[in-house]
Amino acid sequence: MTIAEPAAALGREIVAHIDELAAISAEPGVITRVFLTPEHRAAADLLMGWMRDAGMSAAIDAIGNVVGRYEGEQDGLPCLMLGSHYDTVRNAGRWDGPLGVITAIACVGALHRRGRRLPFAIEVVGFADEEGVRFASTLLGSRAVAGTFDARALDSIDRDGITMREALRAFGLDPGAIATAAHAPGAVLGYVELHIEQGPVLEAEGLPVGVVSAISGATRLSVTLTGMAGHAGTVPMALRRDALTGAAECILAIETYCRGHAGLVGTVGQIAAEPGATNVIPGRVGFTMDIRTAGDDRRKAAVGDLTAAIEAAARRRGLEVAITVTHENRTVNCAGWLKAQVAAAVAAEGYAVRELPSGAGHDAMAIADIADMAMIFVRCRGGISHHPDEHAELGDVEAGAKVLLRLIETFSPRDNAR
Ligand code: GLV
Ligand code: MN
Ligand code: MN
């Protein structure tokens, strides 16, 4: 067999599995697979089947992560951890998250078929909730693995009023057992996540893969404005305390501020007005904010300025305001030693080594609390992501798989692993 044949076979297997997983959704014709839903469970079962076919043991942990383990030369060795997430945003693309899980499983399958065991174990984790769609707080699966899951999140509610605690029980999990998902720091030699770039850089430069330098931090907030509901026909404009027009002013202020600061991005992705009727002045509005930039100090300063601007707009309009931080992640650098091994694998496969930062969040940010991490980016079409048009070409999927497989086979734990 030439080197190219197994890579082509791996690429075809990965794309077939991406397509099969994409069919598991809350609604036919679109991809929506959020945390702790029946479709989330069906996806977990499918992934566990593929893990077992690839020679791994597989189980669901206490938060809903799917964990596959391929033992090394002896049982019980510390592991190289690989993975990404299997939840999606609503009306998602098929590649964000699943590509990293499925490629890692395919690489382990290739080792297994050759009977190859390594001086370390491999764990492949399909993280349960990276997107944070259902309960606003993100990285729930990887934080549980890192032992940093915040138990207060169990009381958060989804849009149907179901608490995370109730949702875990309905999924068959014990909310009191989440600590058991945590891995001891010494048990993980390093973490490598393969992911589509979700941006346009690799495509613009004609490169199939990239080496991530750092993952930008993010702050997510939830804002509630409360005014006074009233009759749309009788309350004169000057006497209204309309929470929705107040929110509109705040949202435009966020846009103007972020446009005025290079590299800063701010998004209001969710909004709900109550009571929600054509002929009633909105008395209460909730909306979310997502603020990101490279550099934690710059992000924190922006969050401070925007909070002050929202409070000022609310005061001017006679609205009450409540602002809560629902999620915060610092910028995390990829570990130099592990990034160098990824770069060496990229070069050995004949690709130019291009380092680039990630503006999107990844499970690697949470795992960095217990292990050094690195990431491989795979080019995607048009930089499109969080959209059904998200797409990666078969050749680029193959390139990513070749780099990951080489990385696994050449992986050398850092001598003084922390
Ligand atoms: C995850 O996709 C995020 O960066 O929000
Ligand atoms: Mn992702
Ligand atoms: Mn995503």
Tab-separated table of C-alpha atoms and ligand atoms in Angstrom:
chain	number	residue	atom	x	y	z
A	1	MET	CA	0.000	0.000	0.000
A	2	THR	CA	1.280	3.484	-0.763
A	3	ILE	CA	1.009	6.219	1.854
A	4	ALA	CA	-1.695	7.916	-0.245
A	5	GLU	CA	-4.074	4.943	-0.250
A	6	PRO	CA	-4.758	4.777	3.481
A	7	ALA	CA	-5.118	8.584	3.646
A	8	ALA	CA	-7.739	8.517	0.888
A	9	ALA	CA	-9.567	5.682	2.653
A	10	LEU	CA	-9.439	7.589	5.943
A	11	GLY	CA	-10.806	10.702	4.251
A	12	ARG	CA	-13.716	8.764	2.747
A	13	GLU	CA	-14.501	7.111	6.083
A	14	ILE	CA	-14.436	10.467	7.867
A	15	VAL	CA	-16.740	12.178	5.359
A	16	ALA	CA	-19.168	9.227	5.415
A	17	HIS	CA	-19.312	9.446	9.223
A	18	ILE	CA	-19.721	13.236	9.121
A	19	ASP	CA	-22.737	12.737	6.838
A	20	GLU	CA	-24.203	9.971	8.996
A	21	LEU	CA	-23.881	12.037	12.168
A	22	ALA	CA	-25.349	15.105	10.435
A	23	ALA	CA	-28.575	13.164	9.890
A	24	ILE	CA	-29.126	13.038	13.659
A	25	SER	CA	-30.995	16.216	14.435
A	26	ALA	CA	-33.992	17.643	16.255
A	27	GLU	CA	-35.592	18.401	12.877
A	28	PRO	CA	-35.230	16.775	9.484
A	29	GLY	CA	-33.408	18.797	6.850
A	30	VAL	CA	-31.428	20.955	9.285
A	31	ILE	CA	-28.776	20.119	11.862
A	32	THR	CA	-29.699	21.005	15.432
A	33	ARG	CA	-28.308	18.806	18.163
A	34	VAL	CA	-28.197	20.481	21.519
A	35	PHE	CA	-27.073	19.194	24.888
A	36	LEU	CA	-28.989	16.369	26.605
A	37	THR	CA	-31.717	15.936	23.995
A	38	PRO	CA	-32.790	12.595	22.490
A	39	GLU	CA	-30.830	13.395	19.301
A	40	HIS	CA	-27.772	14.179	21.414
A	41	ARG	CA	-28.104	10.726	22.967
A	42	ALA	CA	-28.514	9.078	19.545
A	43	ALA	CA	-25.343	10.819	18.357
A	44	ALA	CA	-23.485	9.608	21.446
A	45	ASP	CA	-24.534	6.035	20.705
A	46	LEU	CA	-23.360	6.323	17.095
A	47	LEU	CA	-19.977	7.706	18.181
A	48	MET	CA	-19.543	4.945	20.758
A	49	GLY	CA	-20.201	2.326	18.073
A	50	TRP	CA	-17.488	3.873	15.856
A	51	MET	CA	-15.098	4.022	18.810
A	52	ARG	CA	-15.598	0.314	19.496
A	53	ASP	CA	-15.125	-0.507	15.800
A	54	ALA	CA	-11.815	1.383	16.057
A	55	GLY	CA	-10.620	-0.851	18.889
A	56	MET	CA	-11.491	1.413	21.796
A	57	SER	CA	-13.538	0.914	24.913
A	58	ALA	CA	-16.290	3.546	24.956
A	59	ALA	CA	-18.600	5.006	27.567
A	60	ILE	CA	-20.638	8.093	28.373
A	61	ASP	CA	-19.314	9.990	31.384
A	62	ALA	CA	-21.290	11.863	34.023
A	63	ILE	CA	-21.863	15.036	31.947
A	64	GLY	CA	-22.655	13.243	28.657
A	65	ASN	CA	-19.194	13.237	27.059
A	66	VAL	CA	-18.458	10.178	24.958
A	67	VAL	CA	-15.061	8.853	26.006
A	68	GLY	CA	-13.193	6.249	23.973
A	69	ARG	CA	-9.950	4.734	25.190
A	70	TYR	CA	-7.302	2.870	23.208
A	71	GLU	CA	-4.794	1.305	25.562
A	72	GLY	CA	-1.075	1.658	24.954
A	73	GLU	CA	1.647	-0.965	25.206
A	74	GLN	CA	0.338	-1.725	28.695
A	75	ASP	CA	-3.056	-1.019	30.178
A	76	GLY	CA	-3.532	2.052	32.325
A	77	LEU	CA	-0.855	4.350	30.849
A	78	PRO	CA	-1.376	8.120	30.807
A	79	CYS	CA	-3.064	9.268	27.612
A	80	LEU	CA	-2.725	11.601	24.697
A	81	MET	CA	-6.228	13.092	24.615
A	82	LEU	CA	-7.865	13.985	21.281
A	83	GLY	CA	-11.324	15.266	20.577
A	84	SER	CA	-13.812	18.031	19.987
A	85	HIS	CA	-17.558	18.405	20.531
A	86	TYR	CA	-20.637	16.647	19.159
A	87	ASP	CA	-23.289	19.227	20.083
A	88	THR	CA	-24.193	21.878	17.507
A	89	VAL	CA	-25.685	25.337	17.267
A	90	ARG	CA	-29.228	25.556	15.872
A	91	ASN	CA	-29.373	25.084	12.084
A	92	ALA	CA	-25.685	24.241	12.120
A	93	GLY	CA	-23.153	23.022	9.637
A	94	ARG	CA	-21.959	19.438	9.842
A	95	TRP	CA	-18.235	19.993	10.482
A	96	ASP	CA	-17.891	22.244	13.547
A	97	GLY	CA	-16.984	19.790	16.305
A	98	PRO	CA	-17.717	16.417	14.673
A	99	LEU	CA	-14.692	16.665	12.339
A	100	GLY	CA	-12.308	16.589	15.305
A	101	VAL	CA	-14.046	13.675	17.009
A	102	ILE	CA	-14.533	11.608	13.866
A	103	THR	CA	-11.002	12.203	12.528
A	104	ALA	CA	-9.519	11.163	15.873
A	105	ILE	CA	-11.601	7.965	15.873
A	106	ALA	CA	-10.540	7.234	12.266
A	107	CYS	CA	-6.858	7.694	13.168
A	108	VAL	CA	-7.172	5.307	16.112
A	109	GLY	CA	-8.956	2.851	13.811
A	110	ALA	CA	-5.969	3.009	11.434
A	111	LEU	CA	-3.584	2.182	14.299
A	112	HIS	CA	-5.862	-0.615	15.477
A	113	ARG	CA	-6.023	-2.227	12.033
A	114	ARG	CA	-2.224	-2.292	11.995
A	115	GLY	CA	-2.127	-3.687	15.533
A	116	ARG	CA	-0.063	-0.678	16.582
A	117	ARG	CA	0.175	0.132	20.279
A	118	LEU	CA	2.027	3.180	21.531
A	119	PRO	CA	3.908	3.926	24.742
A	120	PHE	CA	0.876	5.911	25.899
A	121	ALA	CA	-2.888	5.423	25.731
A	122	ILE	CA	-5.121	7.499	23.467
A	123	GLU	CA	-8.420	8.881	24.676
A	124	VAL	CA	-10.847	10.339	22.172
A	125	VAL	CA	-13.502	12.536	23.730
A	126	GLY	CA	-16.678	13.724	22.048
A	127	PHE	CA	-17.416	16.661	24.336
A	128	ALA	CA	-21.076	17.004	25.196
A	129	ASP	CA	-21.577	20.770	25.117
A	130	GLU	CA	-19.131	23.222	23.650
A	131	GLU	CA	-21.642	25.550	22.017
A	132	GLY	CA	-23.621	26.410	25.128
A	133	VAL	CA	-26.850	26.723	23.150
A	134	ARG	CA	-29.221	25.183	25.656
A	135	PHE	CA	-28.048	26.603	28.975
A	136	ALA	CA	-26.089	29.738	27.917
A	137	SER	CA	-22.939	28.510	29.668
A	138	THR	CA	-20.441	26.859	27.343
A	139	LEU	CA	-17.626	24.249	27.498
A	140	LEU	CA	-19.671	22.198	29.956
A	141	GLY	CA	-18.267	18.840	28.809
A	142	SER	CA	-14.620	19.827	28.712
A	143	ARG	CA	-14.866	21.695	32.005
A	144	ALA	CA	-16.194	18.540	33.647
A	145	VAL	CA	-13.178	16.624	32.288
A	146	ALA	CA	-10.854	19.352	33.545
A	147	GLY	CA	-12.516	19.293	36.973
A	148	THR	CA	-13.600	22.937	36.620
A	149	PHE	CA	-17.339	22.408	36.081
A	150	ASP	CA	-19.222	24.996	38.108
A	151	ALA	CA	-22.038	23.197	39.943
A	152	ARG	CA	-24.098	26.428	39.949
A	153	ALA	CA	-24.709	25.770	36.243
A	154	LEU	CA	-26.956	22.859	37.277
A	155	ASP	CA	-29.645	25.370	38.261
A	156	SER	CA	-29.624	27.188	34.906
A	157	ILE	CA	-32.767	26.736	32.857
A	158	ASP	CA	-33.347	26.250	29.153
A	159	ARG	CA	-35.963	28.122	27.146
A	160	ASP	CA	-38.642	25.614	28.234
A	161	GLY	CA	-37.895	26.147	31.925
A	162	ILE	CA	-36.073	22.806	32.341
A	163	THR	CA	-33.064	22.932	34.643
A	164	MET	CA	-29.772	21.346	33.657
A	165	ARG	CA	-30.165	19.099	36.691
A	166	GLU	CA	-33.508	17.822	35.340
A	167	ALA	CA	-32.126	17.451	31.823
A	168	LEU	CA	-29.186	15.360	33.085
A	169	ARG	CA	-31.586	13.068	34.934
A	170	ALA	CA	-33.804	12.715	31.865
A	171	PHE	CA	-30.688	11.741	29.881
A	172	GLY	CA	-30.005	9.014	32.463
A	173	LEU	CA	-27.161	10.820	34.252
A	174	ASP	CA	-26.658	11.654	37.924
A	175	PRO	CA	-26.088	15.399	38.461
A	176	GLY	CA	-24.362	14.578	41.756
A	177	ALA	CA	-21.705	12.536	39.966
A	178	ILE	CA	-20.241	15.153	37.604
A	179	ALA	CA	-16.970	15.229	39.532
A	180	THR	CA	-16.332	11.660	38.385
A	181	ALA	CA	-15.825	12.926	34.823
A	182	ALA	CA	-12.671	14.786	35.888
A	183	HIS	CA	-9.269	13.484	34.809
A	184	ALA	CA	-6.261	13.841	37.086
A	185	PRO	CA	-3.685	16.226	35.566
A	186	GLY	CA	-0.950	13.565	35.369
A	187	ALA	CA	-3.275	11.214	33.489
A	188	VAL	CA	-3.320	13.456	30.380
A	189	LEU	CA	0.041	13.958	28.630
A	190	GLY	CA	-1.360	16.499	26.206
A	191	TYR	CA	-4.540	17.388	24.329
A	192	VAL	CA	-4.762	17.915	20.572
A	193	GLU	CA	-7.964	19.124	18.893
A	194	LEU	CA	-8.521	19.150	15.148
A	195	HIS	CA	-11.214	21.581	13.991
A	196	ILE	CA	-12.281	23.434	10.885
A	197	GLU	CA	-10.816	26.926	10.847
A	198	GLN	CA	-14.232	28.667	10.791
A	199	GLY	CA	-12.485	31.631	9.169
A	200	PRO	CA	-11.054	32.587	5.777
A	201	VAL	CA	-7.272	32.651	6.330
A	202	LEU	CA	-6.222	29.177	5.161
A	203	GLU	CA	-8.425	29.402	2.078
A	204	ALA	CA	-7.015	32.812	1.178
A	205	GLU	CA	-3.493	31.455	1.455
A	206	GLY	CA	-4.176	28.185	-0.373
A	207	LEU	CA	-3.311	25.988	2.623
A	208	PRO	CA	-5.213	22.843	3.654
A	209	VAL	CA	-4.181	22.914	7.307
A	210	GLY	CA	-2.916	25.361	9.925
A	211	VAL	CA	-1.320	25.310	13.360
A	212	VAL	CA	-3.198	27.254	16.012
A	213	SER	CA	-1.183	29.670	18.138
A	214	ALA	CA	-3.818	30.700	20.727
A	215	ILE	CA	-7.570	30.720	21.345
A	216	SER	CA	-9.099	34.130	22.010
A	217	GLY	CA	-10.980	34.630	25.244
A	218	ALA	CA	-14.677	35.447	25.315
A	219	THR	CA	-17.246	36.917	27.658
A	220	ARG	CA	-20.933	36.094	27.306
A	221	LEU	CA	-23.492	38.167	29.152
A	222	SER	CA	-27.221	38.182	29.565
A	223	VAL	CA	-29.027	41.510	29.772
A	224	THR	CA	-32.588	42.074	30.989
A	225	LEU	CA	-34.323	45.427	30.542
A	226	THR	CA	-37.582	45.981	32.375
A	227	GLY	CA	-39.963	48.809	31.553
A	228	MET	CA	-43.738	48.885	31.593
A	229	ALA	CA	-46.057	46.887	29.345
A	230	GLY	CA	-49.029	48.852	28.100
A	231	HIS	CA	-51.650	49.374	25.440
A	232	ALA	CA	-50.202	50.002	21.961
A	233	GLY	CA	-53.106	52.252	21.085
A	234	THR	CA	-53.422	54.431	24.159
A	235	VAL	CA	-50.018	55.175	25.714
A	236	PRO	CA	-48.474	58.265	24.073
A	237	MET	CA	-44.910	57.819	22.817
A	238	ALA	CA	-43.455	60.249	25.361
A	239	LEU	CA	-44.911	58.300	28.293
A	240	ARG	CA	-43.689	54.852	27.303
A	241	ARG	CA	-41.062	52.744	29.036
A	242	ASP	CA	-40.590	50.378	26.105
A	243	ALA	CA	-38.014	47.710	26.904
A	244	LEU	CA	-37.605	46.677	23.261
A	245	THR	CA	-36.732	50.101	21.900
A	246	GLY	CA	-34.314	50.361	24.835
A	247	ALA	CA	-32.744	47.063	23.760
A	248	ALA	CA	-32.515	48.329	20.175
A	249	GLU	CA	-30.547	51.363	21.359
A	250	CYS	CA	-28.222	49.127	23.381
A	251	ILE	CA	-27.645	46.722	20.499
A	252	LEU	CA	-26.727	49.528	18.114
A	253	ALA	CA	-24.412	50.964	20.767
A	254	ILE	CA	-22.656	47.576	20.998
A	255	GLU	CA	-22.234	47.485	17.217
A	256	THR	CA	-20.903	51.042	17.029
A	257	TYR	CA	-18.463	50.483	19.879
A	258	CYS	CA	-17.091	47.214	18.443
A	259	ARG	CA	-16.739	48.694	14.964
A	260	GLY	CA	-14.659	51.454	16.485
A	261	HIS	CA	-12.132	49.098	18.106
A	262	ALA	CA	-9.944	47.045	15.758
A	263	GLY	CA	-10.154	43.311	16.392
A	264	LEU	CA	-13.087	43.573	18.805
A	265	VAL	CA	-16.211	41.604	17.888
A	266	GLY	CA	-19.553	41.866	19.648
A	267	THR	CA	-22.686	39.863	18.897
A	268	VAL	CA	-26.253	39.951	20.164
A	269	GLY	CA	-27.439	36.521	19.038
A	270	GLN	CA	-30.591	36.041	21.073
A	271	ILE	CA	-33.402	38.368	22.039
A	272	ALA	CA	-36.861	37.835	23.472
A	273	ALA	CA	-39.536	40.449	24.144
A	274	GLU	CA	-42.393	39.971	26.596
A	275	PRO	CA	-45.266	39.691	26.555
A	276	GLY	CA	-44.756	39.418	22.773
A	277	ALA	CA	-47.947	40.688	21.185
A	278	THR	CA	-48.507	43.119	18.319
A	279	ASN	CA	-50.669	45.438	20.377
A	280	VAL	CA	-48.713	45.445	23.657
A	281	ILE	CA	-45.729	47.686	24.435
A	282	PRO	CA	-42.889	45.312	25.379
A	283	GLY	CA	-42.430	45.438	29.149
A	284	ARG	CA	-39.434	43.171	29.410
A	285	VAL	CA	-36.644	42.181	27.045
A	286	GLY	CA	-33.791	39.750	27.508
A	287	PHE	CA	-30.843	39.603	25.144
A	288	THR	CA	-27.413	38.020	25.075
A	289	MET	CA	-24.027	39.582	24.342
A	290	ASP	CA	-20.888	37.794	23.155
A	291	ILE	CA	-17.714	39.902	23.278
A	292	ARG	CA	-14.325	38.730	22.013
A	293	THR	CA	-10.923	40.054	21.108
A	294	ALA	CA	-7.321	38.922	21.345
A	295	GLY	CA	-6.024	40.141	24.707
A	296	ASP	CA	-7.933	39.656	27.928
A	297	ASP	CA	-7.383	43.187	29.205
A	298	ARG	CA	-8.865	44.669	26.032
A	299	ARG	CA	-11.869	42.349	26.289
A	300	LYS	CA	-12.455	43.207	29.940
A	301	ALA	CA	-12.204	46.929	29.193
A	302	ALA	CA	-14.732	46.542	26.368
A	303	VAL	CA	-17.150	44.636	28.598
A	304	GLY	CA	-16.828	47.413	31.208
A	305	ASP	CA	-17.474	50.169	28.654
A	306	LEU	CA	-20.435	48.357	27.113
A	307	THR	CA	-21.985	47.609	30.496
A	308	ALA	CA	-21.740	51.319	31.361
A	309	ALA	CA	-23.301	52.282	27.993
A	310	ILE	CA	-26.231	49.895	28.522
A	311	GLU	CA	-26.799	51.158	32.067
A	312	ALA	CA	-26.758	54.766	30.825
A	313	ALA	CA	-29.262	54.012	28.036
A	314	ALA	CA	-31.531	52.243	30.515
A	315	ARG	CA	-31.381	55.186	32.943
A	316	ARG	CA	-32.274	57.673	30.206
A	317	ARG	CA	-35.274	55.564	29.274
A	318	GLY	CA	-36.507	54.810	32.794
A	319	LEU	CA	-35.782	51.104	32.438
A	320	GLU	CA	-34.449	48.749	35.083
A	321	VAL	CA	-31.427	46.793	33.962
A	322	ALA	CA	-29.811	43.539	35.118
A	323	ILE	CA	-26.605	42.315	33.499
A	324	THR	CA	-25.097	38.914	34.318
A	325	VAL	CA	-21.920	37.313	33.026
A	326	THR	CA	-22.966	33.811	31.937
A	327	HIS	CA	-19.588	32.666	30.665
A	328	GLU	CA	-16.029	33.893	30.662
A	329	ASN	CA	-12.900	32.359	29.234
A	330	ARG	CA	-9.420	33.803	29.184
A	331	THR	CA	-7.230	33.710	26.089
A	332	VAL	CA	-5.306	30.440	26.108
A	333	ASN	CA	-2.018	29.903	24.296
A	334	CYS	CA	-1.224	26.585	22.694
A	335	ALA	CA	1.749	24.932	24.423
A	336	GLY	CA	4.992	25.613	22.579
A	337	TRP	CA	6.351	22.062	22.784
A	338	LEU	CA	3.124	20.446	21.573
A	339	LYS	CA	2.536	23.075	18.891
A	340	ALA	CA	6.070	22.317	17.625
A	341	GLN	CA	5.128	18.631	17.296
A	342	VAL	CA	1.982	19.572	15.349
A	343	ALA	CA	4.055	21.864	13.113
A	344	ALA	CA	6.584	19.069	12.532
A	345	ALA	CA	3.751	16.715	11.505
A	346	VAL	CA	2.365	19.361	9.129
A	347	ALA	CA	5.802	19.858	7.548
A	348	ALA	CA	6.466	16.120	7.338
A	349	GLU	CA	3.231	15.716	5.366
A	350	GLY	CA	4.555	18.281	2.906
A	351	TYR	CA	2.416	21.297	3.882
A	352	ALA	CA	3.615	24.799	4.675
A	353	VAL	CA	3.433	25.550	8.385
A	354	ARG	CA	1.095	28.480	8.968
A	355	GLU	CA	0.370	29.575	12.519
A	356	LEU	CA	-2.867	31.417	13.167
A	357	PRO	CA	-4.967	32.325	16.198
A	358	SER	CA	-8.486	31.031	16.751
A	359	GLY	CA	-11.249	33.598	17.201
A	360	ALA	CA	-13.717	30.801	17.966
A	361	GLY	CA	-13.792	29.025	21.299
A	362	HIS	CA	-12.854	25.365	21.615
A	363	ASP	CA	-12.860	22.602	24.218
A	364	ALA	CA	-9.067	22.918	24.234
A	365	MET	CA	-9.487	26.123	26.291
A	366	ALA	CA	-10.967	24.164	29.167
A	367	ILE	CA	-8.660	21.161	28.901
A	368	ALA	CA	-5.700	23.594	29.132
A	369	ASP	CA	-6.404	23.694	32.875
A	370	ILE	CA	-5.173	20.098	33.240
A	371	ALA	CA	-2.930	19.509	30.238
A	372	ASP	CA	-0.921	21.371	27.625
A	373	MET	CA	-2.855	21.633	24.400
A	374	ALA	CA	-2.438	22.296	20.687
A	375	MET	CA	-4.808	22.507	17.740
A	376	ILE	CA	-4.806	21.645	14.041
A	377	PHE	CA	-7.044	23.731	11.782
A	378	VAL	CA	-8.507	22.374	8.544
A	379	ARG	CA	-9.456	24.804	5.784
A	380	CYS	CA	-13.172	25.376	5.270
A	381	ARG	CA	-14.972	26.949	2.334
A	382	GLY	CA	-15.427	30.696	2.457
A	383	GLY	CA	-14.625	30.776	6.169
A	384	ILE	CA	-18.306	29.961	6.712
A	385	SER	CA	-19.318	28.369	10.015
A	386	HIS	CA	-22.342	28.192	12.322
A	387	HIS	CA	-24.296	28.003	9.078
A	388	PRO	CA	-25.601	25.076	7.008
A	389	ASP	CA	-23.210	26.023	4.155
A	390	GLU	CA	-20.203	25.135	6.301
A	391	HIS	CA	-18.030	22.842	4.155
A	392	ALA	CA	-14.636	21.154	4.070
A	393	GLU	CA	-13.272	19.453	0.948
A	394	LEU	CA	-12.403	15.750	1.008
A	395	GLY	CA	-8.754	16.546	0.185
A	396	ASP	CA	-8.493	18.844	3.186
A	397	VAL	CA	-10.163	16.271	5.434
A	398	GLU	CA	-7.502	13.798	4.269
A	399	ALA	CA	-4.754	16.332	4.926
A	400	GLY	CA	-6.015	16.883	8.473
A	401	ALA	CA	-6.229	13.139	9.091
A	402	LYS	CA	-2.690	12.577	7.809
A	403	VAL	CA	-1.327	15.300	10.065
A	404	LEU	CA	-3.212	14.018	13.110
A	405	LEU	CA	-2.152	10.413	12.497
A	406	ARG	CA	1.483	11.447	12.097
A	407	LEU	CA	1.256	13.575	15.219
A	408	ILE	CA	-0.098	10.604	17.183
A	409	GLU	CA	2.582	8.265	15.911
A	410	THR	CA	5.413	10.719	16.581
A	411	PHE	CA	4.012	12.147	19.820
A	412	SER	CA	6.601	12.460	22.514
A	413	PRO	CA	5.352	13.537	25.948
A	414	ARG	CA	7.116	16.490	27.442
A	415	ASP	CA	9.718	15.178	29.911
A	416	ASN	CA	8.462	17.232	32.798
A	417	ALA	CA	4.756	16.816	32.009
A	418	ARG	CA	2.958	18.848	34.644
B	1	GLV	C1	-18.083	28.205	19.621
B	1	GLV	O1	-18.298	27.861	18.488
B	1	GLV	C2	-17.854	29.592	19.898
B	1	GLV	O2	-16.728	30.067	19.680
B	1	GLV	O3	-18.828	30.273	20.254
B	2	MN	MN	-16.522	24.003	17.514
B	3	MN	MN	-19.263	26.239	17.110
